[in-house]
mmCIF file of C-alpha atoms in Angstrom:
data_model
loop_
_atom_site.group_PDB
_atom_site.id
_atom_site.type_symbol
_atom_site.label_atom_id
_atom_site.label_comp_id
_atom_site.label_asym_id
_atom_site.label_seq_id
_atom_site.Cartn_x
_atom_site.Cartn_y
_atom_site.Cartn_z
ATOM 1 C CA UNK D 1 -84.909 65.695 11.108
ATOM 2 C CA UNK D 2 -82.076 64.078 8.912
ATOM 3 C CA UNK D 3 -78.577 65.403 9.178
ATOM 4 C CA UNK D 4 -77.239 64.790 5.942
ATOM 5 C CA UNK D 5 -74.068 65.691 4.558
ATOM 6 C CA UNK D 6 -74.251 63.994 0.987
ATOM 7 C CA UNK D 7 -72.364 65.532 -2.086
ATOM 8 C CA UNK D 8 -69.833 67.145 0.164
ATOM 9 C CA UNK D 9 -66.269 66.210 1.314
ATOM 10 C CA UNK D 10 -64.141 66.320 4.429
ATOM 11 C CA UNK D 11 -61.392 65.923 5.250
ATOM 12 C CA UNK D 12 -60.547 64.255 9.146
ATOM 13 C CA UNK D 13 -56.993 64.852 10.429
ATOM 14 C CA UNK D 14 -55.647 62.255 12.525
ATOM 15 C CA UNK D 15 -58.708 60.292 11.907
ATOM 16 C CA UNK D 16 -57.060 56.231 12.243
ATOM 17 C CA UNK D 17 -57.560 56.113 15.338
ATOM 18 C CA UNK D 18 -59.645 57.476 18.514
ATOM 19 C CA UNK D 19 -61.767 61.253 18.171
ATOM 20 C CA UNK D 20 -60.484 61.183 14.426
ATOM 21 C CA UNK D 21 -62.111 57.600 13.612
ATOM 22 C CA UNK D 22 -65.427 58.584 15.507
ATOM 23 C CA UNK D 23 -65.544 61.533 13.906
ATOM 24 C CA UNK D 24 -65.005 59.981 10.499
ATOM 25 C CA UNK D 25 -67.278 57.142 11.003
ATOM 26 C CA UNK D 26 -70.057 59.687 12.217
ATOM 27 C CA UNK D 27 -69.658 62.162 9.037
ATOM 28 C CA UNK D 28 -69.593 59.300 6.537
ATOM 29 C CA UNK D 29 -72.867 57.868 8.105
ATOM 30 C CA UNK D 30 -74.112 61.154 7.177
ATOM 31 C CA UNK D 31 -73.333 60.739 3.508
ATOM 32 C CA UNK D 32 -70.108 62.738 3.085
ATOM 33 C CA UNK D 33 -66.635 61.087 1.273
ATOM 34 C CA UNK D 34 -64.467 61.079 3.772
ATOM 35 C CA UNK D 35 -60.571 61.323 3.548
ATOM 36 C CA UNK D 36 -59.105 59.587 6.265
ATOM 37 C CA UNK D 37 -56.054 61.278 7.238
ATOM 38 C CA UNK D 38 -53.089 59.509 9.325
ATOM 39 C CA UNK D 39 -49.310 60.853 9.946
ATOM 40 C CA UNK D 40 -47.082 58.174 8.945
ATOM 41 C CA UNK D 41 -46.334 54.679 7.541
ATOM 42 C CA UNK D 42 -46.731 53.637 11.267
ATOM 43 C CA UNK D 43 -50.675 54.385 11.338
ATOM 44 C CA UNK D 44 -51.426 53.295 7.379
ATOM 45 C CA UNK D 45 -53.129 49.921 8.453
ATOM 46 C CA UNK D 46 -55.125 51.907 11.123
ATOM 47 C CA UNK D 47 -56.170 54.407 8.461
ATOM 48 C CA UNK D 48 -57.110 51.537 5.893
ATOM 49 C CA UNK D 49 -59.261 49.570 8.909
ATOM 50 C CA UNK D 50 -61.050 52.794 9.704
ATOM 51 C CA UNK D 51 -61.731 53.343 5.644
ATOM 52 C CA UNK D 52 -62.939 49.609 5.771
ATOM 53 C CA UNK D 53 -65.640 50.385 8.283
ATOM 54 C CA UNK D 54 -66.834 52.743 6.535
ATOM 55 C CA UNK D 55 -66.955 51.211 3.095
ATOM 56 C CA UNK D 56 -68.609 48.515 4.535
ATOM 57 C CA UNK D 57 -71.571 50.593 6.093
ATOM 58 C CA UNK D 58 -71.961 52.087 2.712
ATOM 59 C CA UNK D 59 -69.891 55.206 3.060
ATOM 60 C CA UNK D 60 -66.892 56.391 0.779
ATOM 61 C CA UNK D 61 -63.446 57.763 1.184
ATOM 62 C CA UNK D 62 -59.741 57.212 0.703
ATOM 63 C CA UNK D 63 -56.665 57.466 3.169
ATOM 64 C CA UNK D 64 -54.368 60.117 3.025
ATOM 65 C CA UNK D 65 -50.890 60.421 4.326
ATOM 66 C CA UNK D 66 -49.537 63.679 5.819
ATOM 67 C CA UNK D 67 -47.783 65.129 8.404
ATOM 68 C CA UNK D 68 -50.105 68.584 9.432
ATOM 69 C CA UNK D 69 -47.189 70.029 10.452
ATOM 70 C CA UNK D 70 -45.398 69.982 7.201
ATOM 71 C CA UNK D 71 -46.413 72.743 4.964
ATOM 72 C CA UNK D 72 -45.798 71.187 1.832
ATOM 73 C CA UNK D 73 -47.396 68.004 2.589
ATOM 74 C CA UNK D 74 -50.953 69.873 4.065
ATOM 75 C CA UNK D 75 -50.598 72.110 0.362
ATOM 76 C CA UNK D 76 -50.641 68.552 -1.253
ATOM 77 C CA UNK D 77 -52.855 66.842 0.392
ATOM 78 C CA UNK D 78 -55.374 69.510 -0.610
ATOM 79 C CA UNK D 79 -54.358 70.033 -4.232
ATOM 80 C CA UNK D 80 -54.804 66.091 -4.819
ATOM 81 C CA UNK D 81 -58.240 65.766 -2.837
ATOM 82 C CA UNK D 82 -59.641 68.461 -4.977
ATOM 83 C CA UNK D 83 -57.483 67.423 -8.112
ATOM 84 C CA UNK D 84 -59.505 64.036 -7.044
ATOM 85 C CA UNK D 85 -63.146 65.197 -5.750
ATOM 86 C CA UNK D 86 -63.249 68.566 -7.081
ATOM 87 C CA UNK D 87 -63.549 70.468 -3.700
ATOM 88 C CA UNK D 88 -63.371 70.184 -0.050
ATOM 89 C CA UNK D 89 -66.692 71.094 1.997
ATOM 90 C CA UNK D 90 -65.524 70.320 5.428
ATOM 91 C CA UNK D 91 -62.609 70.067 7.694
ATOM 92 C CA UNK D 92 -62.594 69.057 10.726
ATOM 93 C CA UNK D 93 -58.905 69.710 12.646
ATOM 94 C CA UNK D 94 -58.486 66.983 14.514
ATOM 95 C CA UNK D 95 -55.064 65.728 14.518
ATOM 96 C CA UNK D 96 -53.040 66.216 17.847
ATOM 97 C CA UNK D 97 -50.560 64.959 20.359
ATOM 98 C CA UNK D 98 -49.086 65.024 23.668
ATOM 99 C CA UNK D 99 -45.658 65.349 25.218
ATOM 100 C CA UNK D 100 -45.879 65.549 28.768
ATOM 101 C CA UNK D 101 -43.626 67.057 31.111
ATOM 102 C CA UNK D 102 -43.166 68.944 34.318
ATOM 103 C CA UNK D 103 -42.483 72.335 33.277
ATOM 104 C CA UNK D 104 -39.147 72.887 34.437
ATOM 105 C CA UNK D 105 -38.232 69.882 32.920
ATOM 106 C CA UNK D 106 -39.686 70.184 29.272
ATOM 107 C CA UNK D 107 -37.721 70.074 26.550
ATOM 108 C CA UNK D 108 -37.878 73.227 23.178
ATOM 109 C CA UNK D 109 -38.730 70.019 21.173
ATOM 110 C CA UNK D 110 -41.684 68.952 23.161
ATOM 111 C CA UNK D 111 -43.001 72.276 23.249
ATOM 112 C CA UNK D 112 -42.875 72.555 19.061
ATOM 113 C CA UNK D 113 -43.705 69.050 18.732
ATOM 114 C CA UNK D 114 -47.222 69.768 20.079
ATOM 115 C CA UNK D 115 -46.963 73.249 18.940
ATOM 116 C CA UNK D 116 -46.308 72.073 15.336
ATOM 117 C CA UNK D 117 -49.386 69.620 15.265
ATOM 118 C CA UNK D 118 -52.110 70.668 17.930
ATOM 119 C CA UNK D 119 -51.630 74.615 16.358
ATOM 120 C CA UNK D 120 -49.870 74.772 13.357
ATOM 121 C CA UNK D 121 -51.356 72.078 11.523
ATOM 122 C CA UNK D 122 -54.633 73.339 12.394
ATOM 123 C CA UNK D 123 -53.655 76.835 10.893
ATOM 124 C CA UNK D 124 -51.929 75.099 8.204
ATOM 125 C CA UNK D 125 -55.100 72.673 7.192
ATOM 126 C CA UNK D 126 -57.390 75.735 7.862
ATOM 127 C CA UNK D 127 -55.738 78.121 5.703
ATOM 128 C CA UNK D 128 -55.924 75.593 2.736
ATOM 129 C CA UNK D 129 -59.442 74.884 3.474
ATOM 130 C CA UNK D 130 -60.226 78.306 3.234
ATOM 131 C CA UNK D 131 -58.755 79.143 0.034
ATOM 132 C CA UNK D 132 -60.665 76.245 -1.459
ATOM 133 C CA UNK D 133 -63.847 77.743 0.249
ATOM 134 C CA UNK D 134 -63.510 80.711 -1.577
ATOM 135 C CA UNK D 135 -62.434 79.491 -4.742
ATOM 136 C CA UNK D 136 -65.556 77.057 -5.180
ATOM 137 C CA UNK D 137 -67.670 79.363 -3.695
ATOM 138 C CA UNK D 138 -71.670 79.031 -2.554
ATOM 139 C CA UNK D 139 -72.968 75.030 -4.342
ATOM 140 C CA UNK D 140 -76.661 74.806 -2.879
ATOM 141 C CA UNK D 141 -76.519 71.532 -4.445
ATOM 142 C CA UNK D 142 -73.776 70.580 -1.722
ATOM 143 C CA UNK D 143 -74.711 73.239 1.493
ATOM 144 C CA UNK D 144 -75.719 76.542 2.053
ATOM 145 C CA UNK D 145 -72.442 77.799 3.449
ATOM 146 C CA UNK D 146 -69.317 78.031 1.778
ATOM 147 C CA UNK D 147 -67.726 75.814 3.811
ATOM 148 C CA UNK D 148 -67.187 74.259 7.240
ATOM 149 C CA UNK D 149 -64.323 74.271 9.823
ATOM 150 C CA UNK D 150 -64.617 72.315 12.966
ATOM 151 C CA UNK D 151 -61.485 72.610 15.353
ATOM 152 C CA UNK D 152 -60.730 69.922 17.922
ATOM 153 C CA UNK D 153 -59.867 71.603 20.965
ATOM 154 C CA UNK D 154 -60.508 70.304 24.437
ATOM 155 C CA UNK D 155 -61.903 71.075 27.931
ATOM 156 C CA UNK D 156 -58.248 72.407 28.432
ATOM 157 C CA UNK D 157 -58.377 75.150 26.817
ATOM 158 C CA UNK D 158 -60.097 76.498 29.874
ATOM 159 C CA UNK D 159 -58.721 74.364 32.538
ATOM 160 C CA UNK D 160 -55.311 74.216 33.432
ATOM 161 C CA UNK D 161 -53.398 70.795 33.320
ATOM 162 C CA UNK D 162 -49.884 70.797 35.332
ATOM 163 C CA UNK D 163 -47.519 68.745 34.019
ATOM 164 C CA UNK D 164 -49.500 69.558 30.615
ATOM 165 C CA UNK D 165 -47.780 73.341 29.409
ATOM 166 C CA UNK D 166 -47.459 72.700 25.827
ATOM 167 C CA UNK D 167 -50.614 70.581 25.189
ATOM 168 C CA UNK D 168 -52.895 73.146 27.289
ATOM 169 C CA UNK D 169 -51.245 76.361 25.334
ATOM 170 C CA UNK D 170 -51.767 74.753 22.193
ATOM 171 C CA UNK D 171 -55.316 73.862 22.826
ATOM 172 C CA UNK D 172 -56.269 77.358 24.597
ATOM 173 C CA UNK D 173 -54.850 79.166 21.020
ATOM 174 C CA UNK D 174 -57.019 77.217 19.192
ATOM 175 C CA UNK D 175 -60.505 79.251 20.714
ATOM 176 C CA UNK D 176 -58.164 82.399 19.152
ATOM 177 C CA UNK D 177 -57.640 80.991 16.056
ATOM 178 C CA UNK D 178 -61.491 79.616 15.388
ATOM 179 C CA UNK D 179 -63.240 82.450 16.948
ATOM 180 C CA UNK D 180 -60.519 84.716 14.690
ATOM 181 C CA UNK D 181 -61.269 83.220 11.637
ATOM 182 C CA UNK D 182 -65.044 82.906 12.504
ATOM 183 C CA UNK D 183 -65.249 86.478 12.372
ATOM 184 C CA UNK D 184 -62.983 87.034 9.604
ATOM 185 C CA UNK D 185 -64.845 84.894 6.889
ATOM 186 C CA UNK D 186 -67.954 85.079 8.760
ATOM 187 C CA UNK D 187 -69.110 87.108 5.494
ATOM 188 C CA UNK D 188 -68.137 84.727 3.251
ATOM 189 C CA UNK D 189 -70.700 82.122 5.078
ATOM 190 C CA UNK D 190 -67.990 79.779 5.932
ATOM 191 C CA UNK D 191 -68.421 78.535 9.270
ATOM 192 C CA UNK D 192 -65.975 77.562 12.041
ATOM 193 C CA UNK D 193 -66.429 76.196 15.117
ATOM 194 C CA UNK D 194 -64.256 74.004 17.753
ATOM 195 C CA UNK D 195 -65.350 71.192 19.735
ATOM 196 C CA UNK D 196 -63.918 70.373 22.856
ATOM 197 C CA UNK D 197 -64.056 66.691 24.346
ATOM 198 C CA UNK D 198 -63.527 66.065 28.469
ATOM 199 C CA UNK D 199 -62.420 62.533 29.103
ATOM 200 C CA UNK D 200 -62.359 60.189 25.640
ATOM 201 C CA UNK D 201 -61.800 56.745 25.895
ATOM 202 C CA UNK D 202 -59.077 56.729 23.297
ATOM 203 C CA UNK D 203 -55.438 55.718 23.432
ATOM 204 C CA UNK D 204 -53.837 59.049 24.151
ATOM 205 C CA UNK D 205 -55.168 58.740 27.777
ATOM 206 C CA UNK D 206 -55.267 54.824 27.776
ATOM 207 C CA UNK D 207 -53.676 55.596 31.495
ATOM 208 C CA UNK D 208 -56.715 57.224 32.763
ATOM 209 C CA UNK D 209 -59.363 54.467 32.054
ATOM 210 C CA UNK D 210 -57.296 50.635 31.572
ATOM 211 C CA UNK D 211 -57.602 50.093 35.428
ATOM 212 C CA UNK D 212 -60.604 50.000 37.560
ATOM 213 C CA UNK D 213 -58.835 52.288 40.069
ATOM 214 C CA UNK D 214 -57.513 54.793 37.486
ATOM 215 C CA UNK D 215 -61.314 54.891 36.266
ATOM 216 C CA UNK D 216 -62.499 55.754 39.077
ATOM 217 C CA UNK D 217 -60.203 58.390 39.856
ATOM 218 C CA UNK D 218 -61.422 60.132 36.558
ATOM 219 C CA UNK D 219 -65.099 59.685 36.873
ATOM 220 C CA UNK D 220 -64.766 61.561 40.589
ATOM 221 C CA UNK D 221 -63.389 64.568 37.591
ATOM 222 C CA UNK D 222 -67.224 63.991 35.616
ATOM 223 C CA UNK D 223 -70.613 64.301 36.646
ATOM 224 C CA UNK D 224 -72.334 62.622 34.266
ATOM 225 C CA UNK D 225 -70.463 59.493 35.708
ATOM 226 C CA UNK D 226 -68.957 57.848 32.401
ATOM 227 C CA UNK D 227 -66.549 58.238 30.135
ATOM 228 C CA UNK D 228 -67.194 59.490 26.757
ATOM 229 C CA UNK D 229 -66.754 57.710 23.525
ATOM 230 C CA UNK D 230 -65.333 58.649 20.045
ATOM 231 C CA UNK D 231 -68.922 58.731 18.845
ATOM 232 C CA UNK D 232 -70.435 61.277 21.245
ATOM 233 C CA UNK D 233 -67.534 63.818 19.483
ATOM 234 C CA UNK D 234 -68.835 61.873 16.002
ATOM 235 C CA UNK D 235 -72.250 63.012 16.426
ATOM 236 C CA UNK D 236 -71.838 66.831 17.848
ATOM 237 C CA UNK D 237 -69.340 67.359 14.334
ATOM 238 C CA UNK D 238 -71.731 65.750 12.164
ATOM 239 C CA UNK D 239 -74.626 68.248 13.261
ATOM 240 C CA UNK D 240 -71.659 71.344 13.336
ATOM 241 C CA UNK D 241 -70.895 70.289 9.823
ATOM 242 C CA UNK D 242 -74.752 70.241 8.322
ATOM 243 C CA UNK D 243 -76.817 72.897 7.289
ATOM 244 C CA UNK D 244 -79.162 72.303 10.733
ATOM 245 C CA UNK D 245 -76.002 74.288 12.288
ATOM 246 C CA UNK D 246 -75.872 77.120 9.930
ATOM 247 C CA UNK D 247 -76.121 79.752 12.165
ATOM 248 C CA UNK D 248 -73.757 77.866 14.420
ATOM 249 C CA UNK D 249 -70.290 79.758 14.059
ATOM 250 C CA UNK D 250 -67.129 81.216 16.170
ATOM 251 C CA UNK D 251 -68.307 78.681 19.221
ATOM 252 C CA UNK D 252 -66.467 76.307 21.295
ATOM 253 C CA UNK D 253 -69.177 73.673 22.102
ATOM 254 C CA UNK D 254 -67.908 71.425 25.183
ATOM 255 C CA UNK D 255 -68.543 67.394 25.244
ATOM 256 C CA UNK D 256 -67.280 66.389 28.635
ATOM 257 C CA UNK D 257 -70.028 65.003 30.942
ATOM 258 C CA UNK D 258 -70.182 68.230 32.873
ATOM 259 C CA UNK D 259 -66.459 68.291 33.409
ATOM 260 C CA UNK D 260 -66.301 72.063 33.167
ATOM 261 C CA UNK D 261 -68.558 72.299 36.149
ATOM 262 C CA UNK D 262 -65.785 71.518 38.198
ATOM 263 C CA UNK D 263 -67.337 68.249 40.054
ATOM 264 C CA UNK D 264 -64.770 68.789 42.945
ATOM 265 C CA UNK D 265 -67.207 71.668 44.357
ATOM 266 C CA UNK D 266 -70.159 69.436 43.903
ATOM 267 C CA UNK D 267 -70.367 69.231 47.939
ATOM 268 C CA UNK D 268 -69.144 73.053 48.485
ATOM 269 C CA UNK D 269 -65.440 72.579 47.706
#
């Protein structure tokens, strides 16, 4: 059974660096063109190392600058990757950020900060996916569906993080938004689903995992005893994004080593 995404493109938000570059890595290795999206001159290299790796496995792709949260530059970036490609088949919303704070103490612009990436930009990238969708229409040359949407959420947006407001709001509005749009273009047979990672070893939570001691700390949060790697989120959105998943839609699917099983209670609580 071959998951194969060939003749199609997607486009990865946020993908130079941790989930993003997993996920991009996973979907080119499935055949698709990939456009590696990154935020800022800062992250360029990153984004051009990532597209490296995957021109040198074989794959395709280009990077793409873009701020999510900017309207004009998400309307852009999709106008010139179908201006360049012809269409978008996939998009998987991945970009996001934290700003962490003890409630009392957070500031309006760390709340819209990750407001304006983790949610807007997803509704912002979304949107403009969709009216490509519909525009191309049904290729069976390409998929069976219209199109594909594949949110990145997290296991936070069904456990509560103190110290966490904005990034756990943002993340518990994205089920809304996927399961709302799921349902709303369900008809059309575009699918859209949201995956939601536990403990990544990436550098947004470098903190939890660069010690021994702090590693420890977070495995006592995960049954399955390790911490998860950009790939395992790579390989669940390359099988969301082919036609094996096509009666896959309006789900949250949870990668987190049993996280959500609350391993505190493992001995009664």
């Amino acid at each position: 059974m071959e998951i194969s995404l060939r003749n199609q493109v997607a486009v990865v938000t946020g993908a130079s660096s941790g989930i993003g570059t997993g996920i991009a890595k996973s979907l080119a290795s499935a055949g698709a063109t990939i456009i590696v999206n990154h935020s800022s001159e800062r992250s360029a290299d990153e984004a051009k190392a990532v597209l490296q790796e995957i021109t040198d496995a074989g794959g395709k792709g280009i990077t793409y600058q873009c701020d999510v949260s900017k309207e004009d530059q998400v309307v852009k970036m999709f106008q010139d990757v179908v201006s360049e490609f012809g269409t978008v088949d996939i998009l998987v919303n991945n970009a996001g950020i934290q700003k962490d704070s003890k409630f009392t103490e957070m500031t309006l612009d760390q709340w819209n900060a990750v407001i304006g990436v983790n949610l807007t930009g997803q509704f912002l990238c979304a949107r403009e996916a969709i009216k490509e969708f519909l525009r191309r229409g049904i290729d069976p040359t390409r998929s069976i569906a219209c199109g594909k949407i594949i949110h990145i959420s997290s296991v936070h947006e069904i456990i509560p993080w103190a110290g966490h407001a904005n990034y756990a709001s943002s993340k518990g509005a994205i089920r809304m938004l996927m399961q709302t749009l799921a349902q709303e273009y369900g008809a059309n047979k575009i699918r859209v689903n949201s995956i939601c990672p536990g403990a990544i070893q990436t550098p947004i939570n470098k903190d939890a995992w660069s010690t021994p001691e702090a590693l420890d700390s977070l495995l006592n949060l995960i049954p399955y005893n390790r911490i998860g790697q950009p790939q395992d989120i790579g390989n669940l959105a390359a099988f969301l994004a082919s036609d094996l998943a096509d009666y896959i839609t309006g789900t949250s699917v949870f990668v987190d080593g049993g996280m959500t099983t609350f391993e505190s209670f493992s001995t009664g609580g």
